[in-house]
Amino acid sequence: MAQIAFIGLGNMGGPMALNLVKAGHSVRGFDLSETAKALAKEGGVEVVESIAEAVEGAEAVITSLPKGDHVRSVLDGPDGIWAHAPKTALLLDTSTVDVETSQWCHDQSAERGFSFADTPVSGGTVGAAAGTLAVMIGGDDDAAQRAAEYVKPFAGNAIVAGGPTAGIAAKLTNNMMLFIESIAVNEGAVLADRLGLDPKVFWDIVSVSSGRCWAQQTWYPVPGVIESAAANKNFDATFRADLALKDITLAVDAADKHSLNIPAGKLAKAQFEQLVEEGYGDKDCMLTVKNVSPDGSAKGWDGAAPSSK
Ligand code: NAD
């Protein structure tokens, strides 16, 4: 069993670290949030007060941080991972970041004698807790094979996508497809309703027809159809709108750098931007369903109701 450092014990990192503990690894974790630290401690993570303490003697150092800037600052600097981790430690970043940040992590790690793998994840907090995440791995052969072993306790599937940054490229592309799909599902759900269809019957039809997709299966935006969907909880987030905006912006920026035409991706981005501008960044990304009706109403949505969280 390995000594593993885990930096960033939030909604994703927390349960991922707990699954490493359950698999018998010795996990030392660090976060800035007292709540995150307390939850991780409860689950058997040895919570420490600095990155230096967390990475001491570690065979692998895993990060799960909000954005590229956080990843850069946690790796770099006198208090960072590079300054304190053993050179033999494999560095794995599971955060969703831009391709440039990921390339920088690979290049700068190599320059300092570290092996690095980009290992972004898909499957949300439910997948993190259940240990069923899809992990998309990018790195040179040796780093990628080693990474595939370390992520096993929280992975349902761990797939080596290719060389450095291939994992993050797969992740950004996948999420762009998901968020375009989410807009299609919102529009379909409201149209079906206006055409007089029973939402559950329509959902059953789509589930065995060509409109079937992940957002339809998991996030259907009408109350009473999918138990775990945000529509049943006044659109309290299962996937926050501001995080959806972050992911699709990274994908749109990547497409722009390659001069691609992605009007659907840009439309989805504009819808999330609108939600965030309206002050709903912490609500679920499927709240874009309210844009379908001219009066901004949606079944299951009460803008005046207090959050249940
Ligand atoms: P989160 O905000 O819940 O967790 C991030 C944690 O990082 C927080 O606890 C924060 O305190 C900590 N942190 C920030 N700066 C730090 C620092 N300098 N040192 C130590 N800790 C620091 O976010 P999350 O939902 O767990 O997401 C983490 C990453 O995973 C993001 O990049 C996100 O895009 C990606 N992701 C999230 C989901 C999801 O459904 N939430 C799904 C797939 C991927």
XYZ file of C-alpha atoms and ligand atoms in Angstrom:
353
model
C 0.000 0.000 0.000
C 1.251 3.466 -0.841
C 1.803 6.752 0.968
C -0.312 9.265 -0.979
C -0.637 13.046 -0.563
C -3.968 14.632 -1.512
C -4.174 18.419 -1.977
C -7.709 19.806 -2.331
C -10.260 17.843 -0.279
C -13.412 19.502 -1.681
C -16.563 18.023 -3.187
C -14.533 15.790 -5.504
C -11.167 15.486 -3.768
C -12.705 14.641 -0.376
C -14.529 11.491 -1.464
C -11.675 10.492 -3.805
C -9.246 10.663 -0.876
C -11.635 8.596 1.251
C -11.745 5.892 -1.407
C -7.932 5.768 -1.388
C -8.082 5.281 2.408
C -10.705 2.534 2.011
C -8.408 0.776 -0.462
C -5.781 0.615 2.290
C -3.507 3.483 1.235
C -2.086 5.847 3.800
C -3.382 9.298 2.765
C -2.124 12.630 4.061
C -4.357 15.518 2.983
C -4.285 19.309 2.916
C -6.942 21.920 2.138
C -7.571 25.563 3.018
C -11.152 24.883 4.106
C -11.809 23.759 7.674
C -15.028 22.015 6.595
C -13.242 20.025 3.901
C -10.492 19.081 6.354
C -12.971 17.950 9.027
C -14.879 15.720 6.592
C -11.671 14.146 5.304
C -10.414 13.538 8.846
C -13.670 11.803 9.724
C -13.116 9.452 6.793
C -9.614 8.449 7.858
C -7.390 10.938 6.006
C -4.448 12.194 8.072
C -5.120 15.913 7.724
C -2.053 18.158 7.991
C -1.433 21.910 8.005
C 0.822 22.382 4.977
C 1.632 20.995 1.569
C 5.153 20.264 2.825
C 3.804 17.948 5.540
C 1.344 16.300 3.162
C 3.923 15.375 0.519
C 6.688 14.197 2.859
C 7.640 10.661 1.814
C 4.744 10.458 -0.680
C 4.864 8.025 -3.597
C 2.075 9.930 -5.357
C 0.734 13.472 -4.956
C -2.819 14.028 -6.204
C -4.380 17.474 -6.665
C -8.105 18.326 -6.986
C -8.360 22.119 -7.182
C -10.889 24.582 -8.614
C -8.987 26.170 -11.511
C -5.689 26.313 -13.385
C -4.347 29.178 -11.250
C -4.820 27.124 -8.081
C -2.996 24.168 -9.623
C -0.069 26.365 -10.699
C 0.250 27.977 -7.271
C 0.025 24.667 -5.393
C 2.792 23.134 -7.518
C 5.067 26.175 -7.595
C 6.687 28.437 -4.979
C 8.547 27.886 -1.728
C 5.541 26.229 -0.022
C 4.497 24.173 -3.050
C 4.662 20.558 -4.118
C 7.797 20.854 -6.280
C 9.725 22.404 -3.375
C 8.887 19.613 -0.932
C 7.847 16.348 -2.638
C 10.374 13.553 -3.193
C 11.494 13.539 -6.853
C 10.331 9.921 -7.069
C 6.711 10.947 -6.397
C 4.316 10.798 -9.321
C 2.268 14.018 -9.567
C -1.345 13.584 -10.736
C -3.729 16.490 -11.343
C -7.415 15.527 -11.406
C -8.658 19.152 -11.734
C -10.352 20.453 -14.879
C -7.943 23.053 -16.267
C -7.031 24.585 -19.625
C -4.720 22.680 -21.961
C -1.971 25.321 -21.545
C -1.927 24.945 -17.758
C -1.744 21.177 -18.128
C 1.150 21.465 -20.613
C 2.889 23.858 -18.209
C 2.485 21.309 -15.384
C 4.044 18.590 -17.550
C 6.929 20.772 -18.782
C 7.773 22.400 -15.469
C 7.500 19.117 -13.560
C 9.856 17.428 -16.038
C 12.315 20.319 -15.760
C 12.433 19.721 -11.999
C 12.824 15.961 -12.383
C 9.221 14.963 -11.570
C 6.866 12.692 -13.518
C 3.436 14.264 -14.055
C 0.160 12.883 -15.433
C -3.002 14.836 -16.228
C -5.845 12.746 -14.804
C -9.126 14.722 -15.009
C -12.290 12.947 -13.968
C -15.913 12.649 -15.048
C -18.843 11.365 -13.039
C -19.486 14.138 -10.512
C -19.629 13.957 -6.741
C -21.796 10.833 -6.893
C -19.115 9.042 -8.939
C -16.374 10.329 -6.633
C -18.158 8.899 -3.582
C -19.012 5.614 -5.297
C -15.508 5.195 -6.728
C -16.887 4.978 -10.256
C -15.305 8.029 -11.917
C -14.079 7.948 -15.495
C -10.436 9.000 -15.293
C -8.829 10.281 -18.498
C -5.075 9.945 -18.342
C -2.463 11.913 -20.270
C 1.256 11.431 -19.889
C 4.288 9.597 -21.124
C 3.949 5.806 -21.048
C 5.560 5.217 -17.678
C 3.708 8.056 -15.891
C 0.379 7.072 -17.468
C 0.713 3.412 -16.433
C 1.670 4.384 -12.886
C -1.210 6.886 -12.745
C -3.702 4.214 -13.840
C -2.743 2.160 -10.749
C -3.020 5.042 -8.257
C -6.472 6.189 -9.459
C -8.022 2.695 -9.307
C -9.749 3.175 -5.906
C -11.871 6.062 -7.237
C -12.132 4.984 -10.878
C -14.828 2.910 -12.537
C -12.824 3.321 -15.723
C -9.299 4.667 -16.142
C -8.362 5.181 -19.766
C -4.999 6.346 -21.064
C -5.999 8.954 -23.652
C -2.481 9.531 -24.957
C 0.588 11.631 -24.203
C 0.846 14.784 -22.062
C -2.445 16.815 -21.933
C -4.448 14.104 -23.790
C -6.507 13.478 -20.631
C -7.482 17.123 -20.248
C -8.208 17.385 -24.003
C -10.617 14.446 -23.680
C -12.217 15.944 -20.575
C -12.829 19.404 -22.081
C -14.225 17.899 -25.275
C -16.492 15.499 -23.387
C -17.873 18.290 -21.227
C -18.515 20.542 -24.218
C -20.616 17.724 -25.698
C -22.442 17.274 -22.382
C -23.343 20.952 -22.034
C -24.523 21.284 -25.638
C -26.627 18.187 -24.972
C -28.027 19.771 -21.794
C -29.473 22.667 -23.815
C -31.081 20.212 -26.265
C -32.654 18.284 -23.379
C -34.041 21.491 -21.838
C -35.620 22.562 -25.113
C -37.034 19.078 -25.759
C -38.451 18.766 -22.242
C -40.372 22.049 -22.501
C -41.589 21.374 -26.050
C -42.828 17.907 -25.020
C -44.684 19.497 -22.116
C -46.326 22.148 -24.324
C -47.362 19.457 -26.792
C -49.249 17.768 -23.962
C -46.969 14.802 -23.326
C -46.657 13.242 -19.893
C -43.034 13.929 -18.884
C -42.337 10.428 -17.524
C -43.888 8.725 -20.558
C -41.910 11.012 -22.886
C -38.724 10.299 -20.904
C -39.374 6.544 -21.278
C -39.828 6.979 -25.043
C -36.622 8.991 -25.457
C -34.740 6.473 -23.333
C -35.287 3.845 -26.035
C -35.123 6.293 -28.959
C -32.489 8.389 -30.682
C -32.772 11.394 -28.344
C -31.287 9.360 -25.483
C -28.224 10.979 -23.937
C -26.510 11.437 -20.572
C -28.191 14.765 -19.688
C -31.596 13.278 -20.517
C -30.888 10.143 -18.491
C -29.433 11.919 -15.454
C -30.489 15.564 -15.356
C -33.999 15.602 -16.919
C -35.240 19.113 -15.991
C -38.844 18.314 -15.002
C -39.797 17.381 -11.416
C -40.882 13.807 -10.729
C -38.957 12.082 -13.510
C -35.403 11.457 -12.218
C -35.188 11.366 -8.442
C -31.684 12.853 -8.145
C -32.253 15.600 -10.745
C -31.991 19.239 -9.649
C -35.549 19.912 -10.895
C -36.821 18.105 -7.770
C -34.880 20.455 -5.462
C -35.662 23.894 -6.886
C -32.534 23.536 -9.042
C -30.094 23.405 -6.135
C -26.888 22.344 -7.806
C -25.854 18.845 -8.688
C -23.476 20.565 -11.140
C -23.080 24.298 -10.526
C -23.787 26.688 -13.400
C -20.535 28.600 -12.771
C -18.514 25.358 -13.029
C -20.357 24.482 -16.243
C -19.423 27.943 -17.535
C -15.793 27.328 -16.558
C -15.664 23.996 -18.401
C -17.369 25.154 -21.581
C -15.289 28.342 -21.683
C -12.106 26.228 -21.599
C -13.449 24.113 -24.487
C -14.598 27.129 -26.536
C -11.220 28.831 -26.014
C -9.441 25.654 -27.146
C -11.663 25.470 -30.263
C -11.033 29.160 -31.016
C -7.277 28.530 -30.865
C -7.793 25.981 -33.649
C -10.126 28.321 -35.613
C -13.033 25.856 -35.350
C -16.671 26.806 -35.864
C -18.618 25.626 -32.814
C -21.852 27.655 -32.732
C -23.589 25.108 -30.491
C -20.778 25.252 -27.940
C -20.895 29.049 -27.964
C -24.675 29.036 -27.535
C -24.385 26.793 -24.487
C -21.659 29.072 -23.112
C -23.906 32.147 -23.572
C -26.723 30.429 -21.666
C -24.481 29.668 -18.672
C -23.067 33.204 -18.791
C -26.600 34.541 -18.558
C -27.376 32.347 -15.526
C -24.217 33.497 -13.765
C -24.934 37.178 -14.599
C -28.419 36.745 -13.131
C -26.801 35.620 -9.868
C -27.528 31.899 -10.291
C -23.928 30.674 -10.588
C -24.417 28.429 -7.562
C -27.634 26.919 -8.969
C -27.734 23.844 -11.180
C -26.606 24.150 -14.790
C -29.993 22.750 -15.934
C -31.685 25.953 -14.708
C -31.062 27.182 -18.267
C -34.401 25.401 -18.837
C -36.082 28.644 -17.711
C -34.803 30.330 -20.884
C -37.069 28.163 -23.031
C -40.315 29.743 -21.839
C -40.778 33.416 -22.811
C -41.761 34.337 -19.228
C -38.678 32.662 -17.732
C -40.726 30.137 -15.763
C -39.919 26.448 -15.419
C -41.598 23.571 -13.632
C -39.846 22.970 -10.315
C -38.324 26.477 -10.258
C -39.275 29.104 -7.716
C -36.793 31.984 -7.800
C -38.203 33.389 -4.563
C -37.821 30.158 -2.576
C -34.897 29.864 -0.142
C -32.177 27.375 -1.045
C -32.679 24.007 0.656
C -28.903 23.792 1.253
P -14.385 22.317 -4.646
O -14.365 23.803 -4.711
O -15.441 21.624 -3.869
O -12.963 21.776 -4.076
C -11.740 22.379 -4.321
C -10.976 22.404 -3.011
O -9.685 22.971 -3.249
C -11.649 23.296 -1.951
O -11.922 22.520 -0.796
C -10.628 24.395 -1.680
O -10.586 24.830 -0.348
C -9.337 23.697 -2.082
N -8.249 24.609 -2.382
C -8.256 25.729 -3.147
N -7.032 26.285 -3.169
C -6.229 25.501 -2.394
C -4.875 25.559 -2.016
N -4.076 26.546 -2.408
N -4.391 24.587 -1.205
C -5.194 23.580 -0.781
N -6.496 23.475 -1.104
C -7.005 24.430 -1.897
O -14.374 21.829 -6.166
P -14.723 20.362 -6.698
O -16.145 20.302 -7.129
O -14.198 19.357 -5.723
O -13.857 20.338 -8.045
C -12.466 20.129 -8.034
C -12.010 20.008 -9.482
O -12.656 18.886 -10.101
C -12.367 21.230 -10.340
O -11.321 21.483 -11.223
C -13.631 20.792 -11.064
O -13.824 21.467 -12.285
C -13.361 19.319 -11.275
N -14.561 18.488 -11.417
C -15.660 18.704 -10.619
C -16.779 17.900 -10.771
C -18.005 18.118 -9.906
O -19.057 17.535 -10.225
N -17.919 18.873 -8.826
C -16.792 16.874 -11.728
C -15.648 16.646 -12.482
C -14.531 17.465 -12.319
